[in-house]
mmCIF file of C-alpha atoms in Angstrom:
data_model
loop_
_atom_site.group_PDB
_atom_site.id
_atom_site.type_symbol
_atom_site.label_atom_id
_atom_site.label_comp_id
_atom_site.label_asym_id
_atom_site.label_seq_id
_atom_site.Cartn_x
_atom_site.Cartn_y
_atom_site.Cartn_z
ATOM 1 C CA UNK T 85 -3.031 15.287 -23.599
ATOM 2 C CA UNK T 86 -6.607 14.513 -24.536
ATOM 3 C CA UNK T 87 -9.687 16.228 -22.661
ATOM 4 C CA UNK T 88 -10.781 12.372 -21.798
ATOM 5 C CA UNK T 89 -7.953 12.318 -19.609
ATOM 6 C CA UNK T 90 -5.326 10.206 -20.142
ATOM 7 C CA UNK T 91 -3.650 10.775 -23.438
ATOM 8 C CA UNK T 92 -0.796 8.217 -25.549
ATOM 9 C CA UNK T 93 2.163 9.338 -24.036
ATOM 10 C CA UNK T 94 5.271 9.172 -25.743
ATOM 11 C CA UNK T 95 7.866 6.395 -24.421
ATOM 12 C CA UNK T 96 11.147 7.361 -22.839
ATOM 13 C CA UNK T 97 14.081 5.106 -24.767
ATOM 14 C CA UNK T 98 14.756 3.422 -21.930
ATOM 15 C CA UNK T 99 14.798 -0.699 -20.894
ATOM 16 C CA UNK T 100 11.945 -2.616 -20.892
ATOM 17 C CA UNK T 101 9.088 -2.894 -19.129
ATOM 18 C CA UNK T 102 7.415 -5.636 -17.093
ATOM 19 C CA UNK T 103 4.147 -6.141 -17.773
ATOM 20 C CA UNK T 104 1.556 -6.681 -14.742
ATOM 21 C CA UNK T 105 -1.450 -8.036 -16.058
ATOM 22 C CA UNK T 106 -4.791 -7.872 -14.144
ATOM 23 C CA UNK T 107 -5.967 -10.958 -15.248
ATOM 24 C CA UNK T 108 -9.501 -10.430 -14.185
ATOM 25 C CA UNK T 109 -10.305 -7.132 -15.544
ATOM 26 C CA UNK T 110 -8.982 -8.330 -18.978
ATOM 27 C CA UNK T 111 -10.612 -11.781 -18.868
ATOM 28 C CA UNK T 112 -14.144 -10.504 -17.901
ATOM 29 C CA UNK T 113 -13.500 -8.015 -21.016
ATOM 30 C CA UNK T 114 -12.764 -10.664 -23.305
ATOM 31 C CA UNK T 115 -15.594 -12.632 -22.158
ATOM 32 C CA UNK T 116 -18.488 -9.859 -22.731
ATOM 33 C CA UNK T 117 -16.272 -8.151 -25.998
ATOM 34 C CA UNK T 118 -16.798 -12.214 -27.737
ATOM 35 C CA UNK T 119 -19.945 -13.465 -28.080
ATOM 36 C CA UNK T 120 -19.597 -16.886 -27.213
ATOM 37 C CA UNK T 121 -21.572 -18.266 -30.700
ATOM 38 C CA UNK T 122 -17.644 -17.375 -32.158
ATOM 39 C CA UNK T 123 -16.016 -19.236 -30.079
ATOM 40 C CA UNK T 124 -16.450 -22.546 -29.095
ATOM 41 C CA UNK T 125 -14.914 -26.018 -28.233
ATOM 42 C CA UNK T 126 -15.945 -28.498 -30.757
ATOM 43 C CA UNK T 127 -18.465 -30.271 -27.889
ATOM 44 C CA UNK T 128 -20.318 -26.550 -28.115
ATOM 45 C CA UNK T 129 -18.253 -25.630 -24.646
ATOM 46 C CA UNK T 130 -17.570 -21.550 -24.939
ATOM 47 C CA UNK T 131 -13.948 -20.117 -24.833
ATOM 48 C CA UNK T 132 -14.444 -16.553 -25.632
ATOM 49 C CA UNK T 133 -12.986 -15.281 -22.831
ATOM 50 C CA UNK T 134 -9.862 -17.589 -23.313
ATOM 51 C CA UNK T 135 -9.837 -16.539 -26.695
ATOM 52 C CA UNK T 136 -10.049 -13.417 -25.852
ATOM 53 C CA UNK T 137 -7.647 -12.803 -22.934
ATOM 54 C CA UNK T 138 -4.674 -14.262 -24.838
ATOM 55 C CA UNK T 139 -5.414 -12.366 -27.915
ATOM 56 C CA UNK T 140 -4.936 -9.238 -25.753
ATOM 57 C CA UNK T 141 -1.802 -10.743 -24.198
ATOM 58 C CA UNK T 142 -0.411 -10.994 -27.907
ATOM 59 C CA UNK T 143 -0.988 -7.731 -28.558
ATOM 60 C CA UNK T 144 0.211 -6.478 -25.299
ATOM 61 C CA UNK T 145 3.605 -8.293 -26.282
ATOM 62 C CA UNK T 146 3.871 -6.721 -30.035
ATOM 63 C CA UNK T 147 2.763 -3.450 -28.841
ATOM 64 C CA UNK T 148 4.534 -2.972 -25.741
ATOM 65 C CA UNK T 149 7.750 -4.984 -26.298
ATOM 66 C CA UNK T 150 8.378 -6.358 -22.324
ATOM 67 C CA UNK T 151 10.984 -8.634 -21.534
ATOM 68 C CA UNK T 152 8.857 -9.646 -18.578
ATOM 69 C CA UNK T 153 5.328 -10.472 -17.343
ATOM 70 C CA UNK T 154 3.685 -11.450 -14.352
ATOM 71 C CA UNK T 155 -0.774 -12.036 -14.476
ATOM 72 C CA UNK T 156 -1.964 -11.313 -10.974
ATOM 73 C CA UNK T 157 -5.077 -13.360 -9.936
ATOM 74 C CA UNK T 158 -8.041 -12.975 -6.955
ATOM 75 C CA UNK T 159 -7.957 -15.457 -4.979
ATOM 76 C CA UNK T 160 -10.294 -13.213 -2.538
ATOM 77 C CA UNK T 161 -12.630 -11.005 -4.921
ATOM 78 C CA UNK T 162 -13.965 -9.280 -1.675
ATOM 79 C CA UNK T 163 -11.439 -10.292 1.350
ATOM 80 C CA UNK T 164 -12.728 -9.960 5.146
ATOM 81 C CA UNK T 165 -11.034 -7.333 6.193
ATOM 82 C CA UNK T 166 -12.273 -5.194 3.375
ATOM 83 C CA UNK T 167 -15.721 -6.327 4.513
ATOM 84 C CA UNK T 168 -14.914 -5.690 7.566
ATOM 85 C CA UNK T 169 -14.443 -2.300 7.570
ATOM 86 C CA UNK T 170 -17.082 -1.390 5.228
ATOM 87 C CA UNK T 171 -19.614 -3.884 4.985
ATOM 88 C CA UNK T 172 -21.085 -2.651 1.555
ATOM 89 C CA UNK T 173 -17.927 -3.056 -0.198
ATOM 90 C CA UNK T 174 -19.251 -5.385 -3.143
ATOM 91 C CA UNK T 175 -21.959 -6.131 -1.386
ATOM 92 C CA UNK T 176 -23.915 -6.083 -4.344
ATOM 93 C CA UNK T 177 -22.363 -8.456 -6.261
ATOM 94 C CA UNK T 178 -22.529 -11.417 -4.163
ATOM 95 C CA UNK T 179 -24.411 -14.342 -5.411
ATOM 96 C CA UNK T 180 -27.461 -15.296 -3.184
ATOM 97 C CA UNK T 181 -25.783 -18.971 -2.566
ATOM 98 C CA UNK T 182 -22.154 -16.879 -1.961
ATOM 99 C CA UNK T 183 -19.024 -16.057 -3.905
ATOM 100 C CA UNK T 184 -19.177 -13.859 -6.519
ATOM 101 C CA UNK T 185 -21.723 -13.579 -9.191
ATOM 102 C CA UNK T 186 -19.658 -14.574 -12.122
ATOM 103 C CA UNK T 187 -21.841 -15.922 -15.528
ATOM 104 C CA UNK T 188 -21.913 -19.581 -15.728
ATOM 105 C CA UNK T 189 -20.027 -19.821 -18.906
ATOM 106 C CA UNK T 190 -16.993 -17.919 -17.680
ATOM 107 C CA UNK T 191 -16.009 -19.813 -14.253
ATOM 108 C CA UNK T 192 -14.970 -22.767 -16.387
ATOM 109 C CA UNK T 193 -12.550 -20.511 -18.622
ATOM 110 C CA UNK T 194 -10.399 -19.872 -16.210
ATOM 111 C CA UNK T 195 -9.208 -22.637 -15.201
ATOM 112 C CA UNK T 196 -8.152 -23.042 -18.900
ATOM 113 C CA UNK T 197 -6.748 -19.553 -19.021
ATOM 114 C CA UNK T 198 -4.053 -20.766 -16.457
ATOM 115 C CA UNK T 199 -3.255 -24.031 -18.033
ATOM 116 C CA UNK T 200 -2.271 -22.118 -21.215
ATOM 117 C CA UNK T 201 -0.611 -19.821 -19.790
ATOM 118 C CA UNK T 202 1.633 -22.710 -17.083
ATOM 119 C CA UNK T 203 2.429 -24.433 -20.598
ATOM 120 C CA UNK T 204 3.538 -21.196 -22.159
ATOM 121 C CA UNK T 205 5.597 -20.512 -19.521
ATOM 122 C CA UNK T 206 4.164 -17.035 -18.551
ATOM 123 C CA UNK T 207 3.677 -16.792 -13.924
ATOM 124 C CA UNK T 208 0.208 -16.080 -12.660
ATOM 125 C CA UNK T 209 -0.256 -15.662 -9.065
ATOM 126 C CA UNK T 210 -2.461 -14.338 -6.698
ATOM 127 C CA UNK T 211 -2.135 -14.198 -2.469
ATOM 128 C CA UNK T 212 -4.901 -15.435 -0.216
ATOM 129 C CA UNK T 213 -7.406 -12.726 1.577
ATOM 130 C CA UNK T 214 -6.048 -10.284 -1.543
ATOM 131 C CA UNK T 215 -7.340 -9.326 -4.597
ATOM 132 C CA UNK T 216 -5.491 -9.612 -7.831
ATOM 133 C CA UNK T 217 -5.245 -5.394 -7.299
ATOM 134 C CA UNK T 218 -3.357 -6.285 -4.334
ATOM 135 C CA UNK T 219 -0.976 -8.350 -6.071
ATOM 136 C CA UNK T 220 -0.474 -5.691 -8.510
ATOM 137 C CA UNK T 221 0.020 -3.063 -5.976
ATOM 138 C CA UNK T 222 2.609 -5.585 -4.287
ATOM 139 C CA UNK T 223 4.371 -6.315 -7.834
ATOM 140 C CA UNK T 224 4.559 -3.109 -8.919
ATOM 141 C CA UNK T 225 6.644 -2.027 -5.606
ATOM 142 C CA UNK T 226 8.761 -5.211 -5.741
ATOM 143 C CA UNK T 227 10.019 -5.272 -9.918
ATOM 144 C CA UNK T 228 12.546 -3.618 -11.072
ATOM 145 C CA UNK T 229 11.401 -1.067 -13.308
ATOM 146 C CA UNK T 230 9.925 0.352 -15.692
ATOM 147 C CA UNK T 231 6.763 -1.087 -14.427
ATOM 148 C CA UNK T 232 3.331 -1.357 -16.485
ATOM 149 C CA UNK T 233 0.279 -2.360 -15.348
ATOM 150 C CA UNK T 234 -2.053 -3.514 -17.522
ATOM 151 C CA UNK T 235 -6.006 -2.972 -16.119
ATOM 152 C CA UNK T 236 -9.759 -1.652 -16.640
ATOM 153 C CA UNK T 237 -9.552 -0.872 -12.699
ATOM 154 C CA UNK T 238 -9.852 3.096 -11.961
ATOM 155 C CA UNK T 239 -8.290 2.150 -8.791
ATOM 156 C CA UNK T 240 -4.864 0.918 -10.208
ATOM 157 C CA UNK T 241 -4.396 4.716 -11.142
ATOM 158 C CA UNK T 242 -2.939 5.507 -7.293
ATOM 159 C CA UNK T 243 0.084 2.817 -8.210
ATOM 160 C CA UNK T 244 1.410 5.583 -10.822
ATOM 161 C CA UNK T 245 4.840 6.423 -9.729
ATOM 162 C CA UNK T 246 7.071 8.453 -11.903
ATOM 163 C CA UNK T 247 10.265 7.788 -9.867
ATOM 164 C CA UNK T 248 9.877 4.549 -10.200
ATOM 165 C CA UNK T 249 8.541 4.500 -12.718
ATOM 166 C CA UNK T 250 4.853 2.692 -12.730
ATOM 167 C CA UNK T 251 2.260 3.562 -15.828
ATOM 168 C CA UNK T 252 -0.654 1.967 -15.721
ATOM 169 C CA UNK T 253 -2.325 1.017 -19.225
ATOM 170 C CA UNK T 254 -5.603 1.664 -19.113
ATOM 171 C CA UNK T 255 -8.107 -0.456 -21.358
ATOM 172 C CA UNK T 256 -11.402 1.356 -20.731
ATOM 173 C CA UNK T 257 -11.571 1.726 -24.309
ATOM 174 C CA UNK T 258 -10.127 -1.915 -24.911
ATOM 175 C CA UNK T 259 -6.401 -2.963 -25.384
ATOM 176 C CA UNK T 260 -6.082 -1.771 -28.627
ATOM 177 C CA UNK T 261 -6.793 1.903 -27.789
ATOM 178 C CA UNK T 262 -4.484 1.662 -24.518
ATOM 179 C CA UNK T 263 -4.183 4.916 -22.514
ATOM 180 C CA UNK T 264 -0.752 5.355 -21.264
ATOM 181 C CA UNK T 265 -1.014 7.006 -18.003
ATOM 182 C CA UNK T 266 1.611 8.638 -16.264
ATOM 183 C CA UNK T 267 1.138 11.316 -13.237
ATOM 184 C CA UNK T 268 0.148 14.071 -15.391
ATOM 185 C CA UNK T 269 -2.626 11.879 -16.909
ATOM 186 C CA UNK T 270 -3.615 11.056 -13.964
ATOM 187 C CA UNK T 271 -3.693 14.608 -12.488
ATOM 188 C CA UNK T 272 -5.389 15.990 -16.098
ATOM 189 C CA UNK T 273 -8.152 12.983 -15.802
ATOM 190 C CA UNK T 274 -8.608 13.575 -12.499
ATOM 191 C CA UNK T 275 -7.021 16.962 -11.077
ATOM 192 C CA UNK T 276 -5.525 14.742 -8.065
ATOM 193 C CA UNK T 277 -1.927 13.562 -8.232
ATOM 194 C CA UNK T 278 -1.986 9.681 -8.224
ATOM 195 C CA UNK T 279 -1.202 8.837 -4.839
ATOM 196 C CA UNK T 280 -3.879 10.654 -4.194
ATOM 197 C CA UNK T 281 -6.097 8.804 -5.962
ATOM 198 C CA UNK T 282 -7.705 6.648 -3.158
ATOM 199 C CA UNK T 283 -8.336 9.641 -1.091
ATOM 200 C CA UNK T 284 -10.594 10.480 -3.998
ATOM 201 C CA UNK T 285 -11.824 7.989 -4.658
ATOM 202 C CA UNK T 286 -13.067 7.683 -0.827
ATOM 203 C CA UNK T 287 -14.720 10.689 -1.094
ATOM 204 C CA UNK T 288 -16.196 10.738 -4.734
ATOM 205 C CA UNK T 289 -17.602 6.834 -3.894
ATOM 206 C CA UNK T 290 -17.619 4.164 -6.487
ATOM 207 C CA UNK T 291 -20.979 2.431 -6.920
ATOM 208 C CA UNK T 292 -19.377 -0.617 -8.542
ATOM 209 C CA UNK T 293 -17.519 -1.260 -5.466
ATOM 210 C CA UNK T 294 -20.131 -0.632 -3.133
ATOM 211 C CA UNK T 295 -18.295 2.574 -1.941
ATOM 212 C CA UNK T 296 -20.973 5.091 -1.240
ATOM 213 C CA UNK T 297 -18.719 8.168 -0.943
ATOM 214 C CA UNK T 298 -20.011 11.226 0.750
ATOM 215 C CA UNK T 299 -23.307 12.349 -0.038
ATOM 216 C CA UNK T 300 -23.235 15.452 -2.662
ATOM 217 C CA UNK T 301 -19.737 15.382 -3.142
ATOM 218 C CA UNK T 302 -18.663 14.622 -7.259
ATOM 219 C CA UNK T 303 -15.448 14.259 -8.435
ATOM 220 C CA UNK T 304 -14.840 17.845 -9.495
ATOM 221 C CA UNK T 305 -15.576 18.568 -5.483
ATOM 222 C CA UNK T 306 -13.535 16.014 -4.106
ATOM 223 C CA UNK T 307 -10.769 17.299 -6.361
ATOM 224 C CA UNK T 308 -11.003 20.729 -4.859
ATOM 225 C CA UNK T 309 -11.086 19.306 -1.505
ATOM 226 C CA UNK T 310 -7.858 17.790 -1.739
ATOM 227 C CA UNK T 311 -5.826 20.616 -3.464
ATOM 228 C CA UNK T 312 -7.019 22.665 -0.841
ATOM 229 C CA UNK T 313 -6.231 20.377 1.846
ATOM 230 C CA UNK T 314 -3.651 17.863 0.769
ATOM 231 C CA UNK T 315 -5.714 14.774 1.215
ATOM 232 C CA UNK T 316 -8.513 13.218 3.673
ATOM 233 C CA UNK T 317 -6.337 13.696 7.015
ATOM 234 C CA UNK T 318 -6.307 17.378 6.230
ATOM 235 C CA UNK T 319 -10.073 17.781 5.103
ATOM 236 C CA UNK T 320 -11.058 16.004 8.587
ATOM 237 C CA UNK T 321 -8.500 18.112 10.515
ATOM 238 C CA UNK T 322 -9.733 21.201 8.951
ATOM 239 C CA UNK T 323 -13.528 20.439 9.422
ATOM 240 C CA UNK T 324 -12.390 20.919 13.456
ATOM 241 C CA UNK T 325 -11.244 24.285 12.415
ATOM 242 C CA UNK T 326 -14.086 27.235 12.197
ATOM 243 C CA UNK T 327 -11.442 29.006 10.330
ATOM 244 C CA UNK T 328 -10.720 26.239 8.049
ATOM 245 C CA UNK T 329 -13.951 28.288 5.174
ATOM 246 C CA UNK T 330 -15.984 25.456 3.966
ATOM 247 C CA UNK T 331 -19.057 26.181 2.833
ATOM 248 C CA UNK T 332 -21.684 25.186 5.855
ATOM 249 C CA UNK T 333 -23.587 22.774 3.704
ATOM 250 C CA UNK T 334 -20.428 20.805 2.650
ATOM 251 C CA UNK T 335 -19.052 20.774 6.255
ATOM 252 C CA UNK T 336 -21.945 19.371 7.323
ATOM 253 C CA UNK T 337 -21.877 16.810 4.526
ATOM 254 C CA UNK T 338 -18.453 15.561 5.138
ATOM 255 C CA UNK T 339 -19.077 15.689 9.214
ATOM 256 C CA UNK T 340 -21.895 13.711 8.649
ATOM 257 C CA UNK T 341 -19.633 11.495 6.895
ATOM 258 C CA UNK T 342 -16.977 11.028 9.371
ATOM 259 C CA UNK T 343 -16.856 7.015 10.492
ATOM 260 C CA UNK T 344 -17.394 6.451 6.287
ATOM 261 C CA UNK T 345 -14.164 8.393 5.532
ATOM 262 C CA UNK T 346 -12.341 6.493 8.581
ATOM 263 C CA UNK T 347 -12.280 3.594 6.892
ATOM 264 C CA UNK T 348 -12.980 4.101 3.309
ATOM 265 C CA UNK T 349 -9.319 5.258 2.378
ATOM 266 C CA UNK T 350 -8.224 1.614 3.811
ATOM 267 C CA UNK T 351 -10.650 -0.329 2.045
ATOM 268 C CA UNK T 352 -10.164 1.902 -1.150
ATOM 269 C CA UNK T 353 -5.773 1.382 -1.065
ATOM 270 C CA UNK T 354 -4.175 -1.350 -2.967
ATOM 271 C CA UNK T 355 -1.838 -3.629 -0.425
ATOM 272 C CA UNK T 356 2.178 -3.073 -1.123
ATOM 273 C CA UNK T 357 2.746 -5.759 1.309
ATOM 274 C CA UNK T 358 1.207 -9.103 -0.185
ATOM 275 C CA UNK T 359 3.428 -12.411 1.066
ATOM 276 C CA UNK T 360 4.434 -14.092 -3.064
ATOM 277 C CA UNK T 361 6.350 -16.412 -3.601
ATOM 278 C CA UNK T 362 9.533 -16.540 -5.452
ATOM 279 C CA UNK T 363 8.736 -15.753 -9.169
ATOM 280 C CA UNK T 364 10.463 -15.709 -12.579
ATOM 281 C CA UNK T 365 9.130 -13.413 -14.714
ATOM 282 C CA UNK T 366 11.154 -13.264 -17.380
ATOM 283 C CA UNK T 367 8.987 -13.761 -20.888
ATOM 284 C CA UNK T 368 9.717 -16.937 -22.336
ATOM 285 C CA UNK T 369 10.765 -16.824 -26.399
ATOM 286 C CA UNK T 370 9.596 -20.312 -26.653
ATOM 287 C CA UNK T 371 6.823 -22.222 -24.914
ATOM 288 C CA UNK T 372 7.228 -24.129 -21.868
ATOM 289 C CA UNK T 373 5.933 -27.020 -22.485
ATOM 290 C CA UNK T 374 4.685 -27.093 -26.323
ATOM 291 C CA UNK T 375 3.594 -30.238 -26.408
ATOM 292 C CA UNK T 376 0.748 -29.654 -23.508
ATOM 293 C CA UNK T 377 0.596 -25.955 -25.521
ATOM 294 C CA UNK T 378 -0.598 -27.911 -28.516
ATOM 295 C CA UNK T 379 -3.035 -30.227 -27.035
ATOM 296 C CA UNK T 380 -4.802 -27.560 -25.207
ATOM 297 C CA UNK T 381 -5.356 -25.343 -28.163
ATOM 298 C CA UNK T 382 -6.592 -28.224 -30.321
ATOM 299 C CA UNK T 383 -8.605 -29.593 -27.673
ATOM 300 C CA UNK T 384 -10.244 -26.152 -26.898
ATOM 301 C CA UNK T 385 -9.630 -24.825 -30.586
ATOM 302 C CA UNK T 386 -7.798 -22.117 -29.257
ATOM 303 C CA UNK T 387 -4.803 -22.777 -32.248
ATOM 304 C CA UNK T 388 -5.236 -19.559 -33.661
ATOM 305 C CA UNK T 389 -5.114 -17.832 -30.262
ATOM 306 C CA UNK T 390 -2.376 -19.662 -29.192
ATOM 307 C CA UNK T 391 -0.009 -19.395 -32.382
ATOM 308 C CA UNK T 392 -0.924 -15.644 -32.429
ATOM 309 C CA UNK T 393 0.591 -15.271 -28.500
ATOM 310 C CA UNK T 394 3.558 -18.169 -29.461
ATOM 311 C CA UNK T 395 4.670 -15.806 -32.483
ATOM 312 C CA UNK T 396 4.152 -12.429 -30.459
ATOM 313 C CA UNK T 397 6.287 -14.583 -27.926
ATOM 314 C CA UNK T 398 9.255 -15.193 -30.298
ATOM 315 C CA UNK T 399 9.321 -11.882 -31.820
ATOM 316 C CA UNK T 400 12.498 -9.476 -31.691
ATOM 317 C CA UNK T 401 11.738 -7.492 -28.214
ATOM 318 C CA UNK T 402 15.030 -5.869 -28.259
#
């Protein structure tokens, strides 16, 4: 296992996966990994992150050999009762006239990501008043298994299951340097055991998220916390108890912290419970609809992309 954390683990022989792609993370990595001067429409119209996204899916498909995939989508980037229990929670990234703040050039790629990917054939869905983590969370519950998910997200970590099992691919480091996370990662990147991972989280805070954490607590401290105690329920019970031996300063950090750390874990835990409906997610060897396929990637001069994901598509996944 590498210091960083999560290391390349070898793959059990076993049958294969489903991939759960957040399509998000990956398309917002495509669109700032591409400049857009290298790809373009032929009216000047940028598709880098198109470009982009289903270069990674082609790659996901050699690499990882699924029979199955399923892109999850936000239809809420920062649902109500998130907001509602913690009002900062991506506070920062709202755009002064609403909504998200999302550069101008990428909104319109979207749209175009998911008519590709309804003429190829692959499902993307997302659930209203959820984000596409929720969907995830919900998917990777509901699929048979083996389950990957596919994600930049550090919060997708607490969806690791070994029983299951659930990985989650990590592409901090982009999808061709994947880090294949199992429990153990998870506990060496960390030194919490993934479903502990939101209880961390809560207390370590996540800046990008609006999640302000408790004040002087880092990661290696909020790691220590919960090997001592188990998790947040049994740091707040113990902070009642004068025998309980924290350190005066900390205990009157995380008191001080109390109504935060009510509410935090909630905001901070992927939904396992998202209404979808019916989906196939079997990966198709052939495109759905080629001729559409075709006259989308010529009219966005995607061909290139496109015959790259068709061919990954028809490969031998056995």
């Amino acid at each position: 296992m590498s210091s960083q954390g999560c290391g390349r683990l070898a793959r059990v022989a076993q049958r294969q996966p489903i991939l759960l792609i957040d399509s998000p993370s990956l398309y917002f990595r495509a669109y700032f990994g591409i400049p857009e001067s290298a790809a373009k429409t032929g009216d000047g119209q940028p598709v880098n992150a198109v470009r982009g996204f289903l270069d990674m899916l082609a790659q996901l498909v050699r690499t990882r050999r699924p029979d199955r995939m399923i892109c999850a989508l936000d239809h809420d980037w920062r649902p109500a009762w998130r907001v509602e229990l913690l009002p900062s929670y991506k506070a920062h990234r709202v755009a002064p006239e609403g909504g998200e703040v999302v550069p101008d050039t990428l909104s319109p790629q979207v749209p175009m990501i998911l008519e590709v990917l309804d003429a190829l054939g692959i499902p993307a869905v997302g659930a209203d008043g959820y984000e596409a983590d929720d969907v995830l969370g919900t998917l990777s519950v509901t699929q048979p298994g083996p389950v990957e998910v596919v994600s930049g997200d550090r919060d997708l970590f607490q969806l690791v299951d070994d029983a299951h099992p659930v990985r989650l691919l990590y592409v901090g480091r982009g999808v061709a340097k994947l880090d294949d996370c199992d429990d153990a990662a998870v506990r060496t990147r960390y030194g919490v055991p993934a479903d502990r991972y939101a209880d961390f989280a809560a207390l370590r805070g996540d800046p990008s998220d609006g999640l302000p954490g408790v004040a002087g607590v880092g990661e290696k401290t909020a790691a220590r916390l919960i090997d001592r105690y188990g998790g947040l329920d049994g740091i707040l019970a113990a902070l009642d108890d004068p025998r309980s031996g924290f350190a005066p300063g900390l205990r009157a950090k995380l008191d001080a912290a109390r109504d935060y750390l009510a509410v935090a874990p909630k905001v901070v835990r992927v939904a396992t419970d998202v209404p979808l409906p019916e989906l196939d997610p079997a990966l198709p060897t052939s495109p759905a609809d080629p001729d559409r396929l075709l006259e989308l990637a010529q009219r966005w001069n995607l061909a290139g992309s496109c015959r790259r994901l068709v061919d990954a598509l028809a490969g031998d996944r056995s």
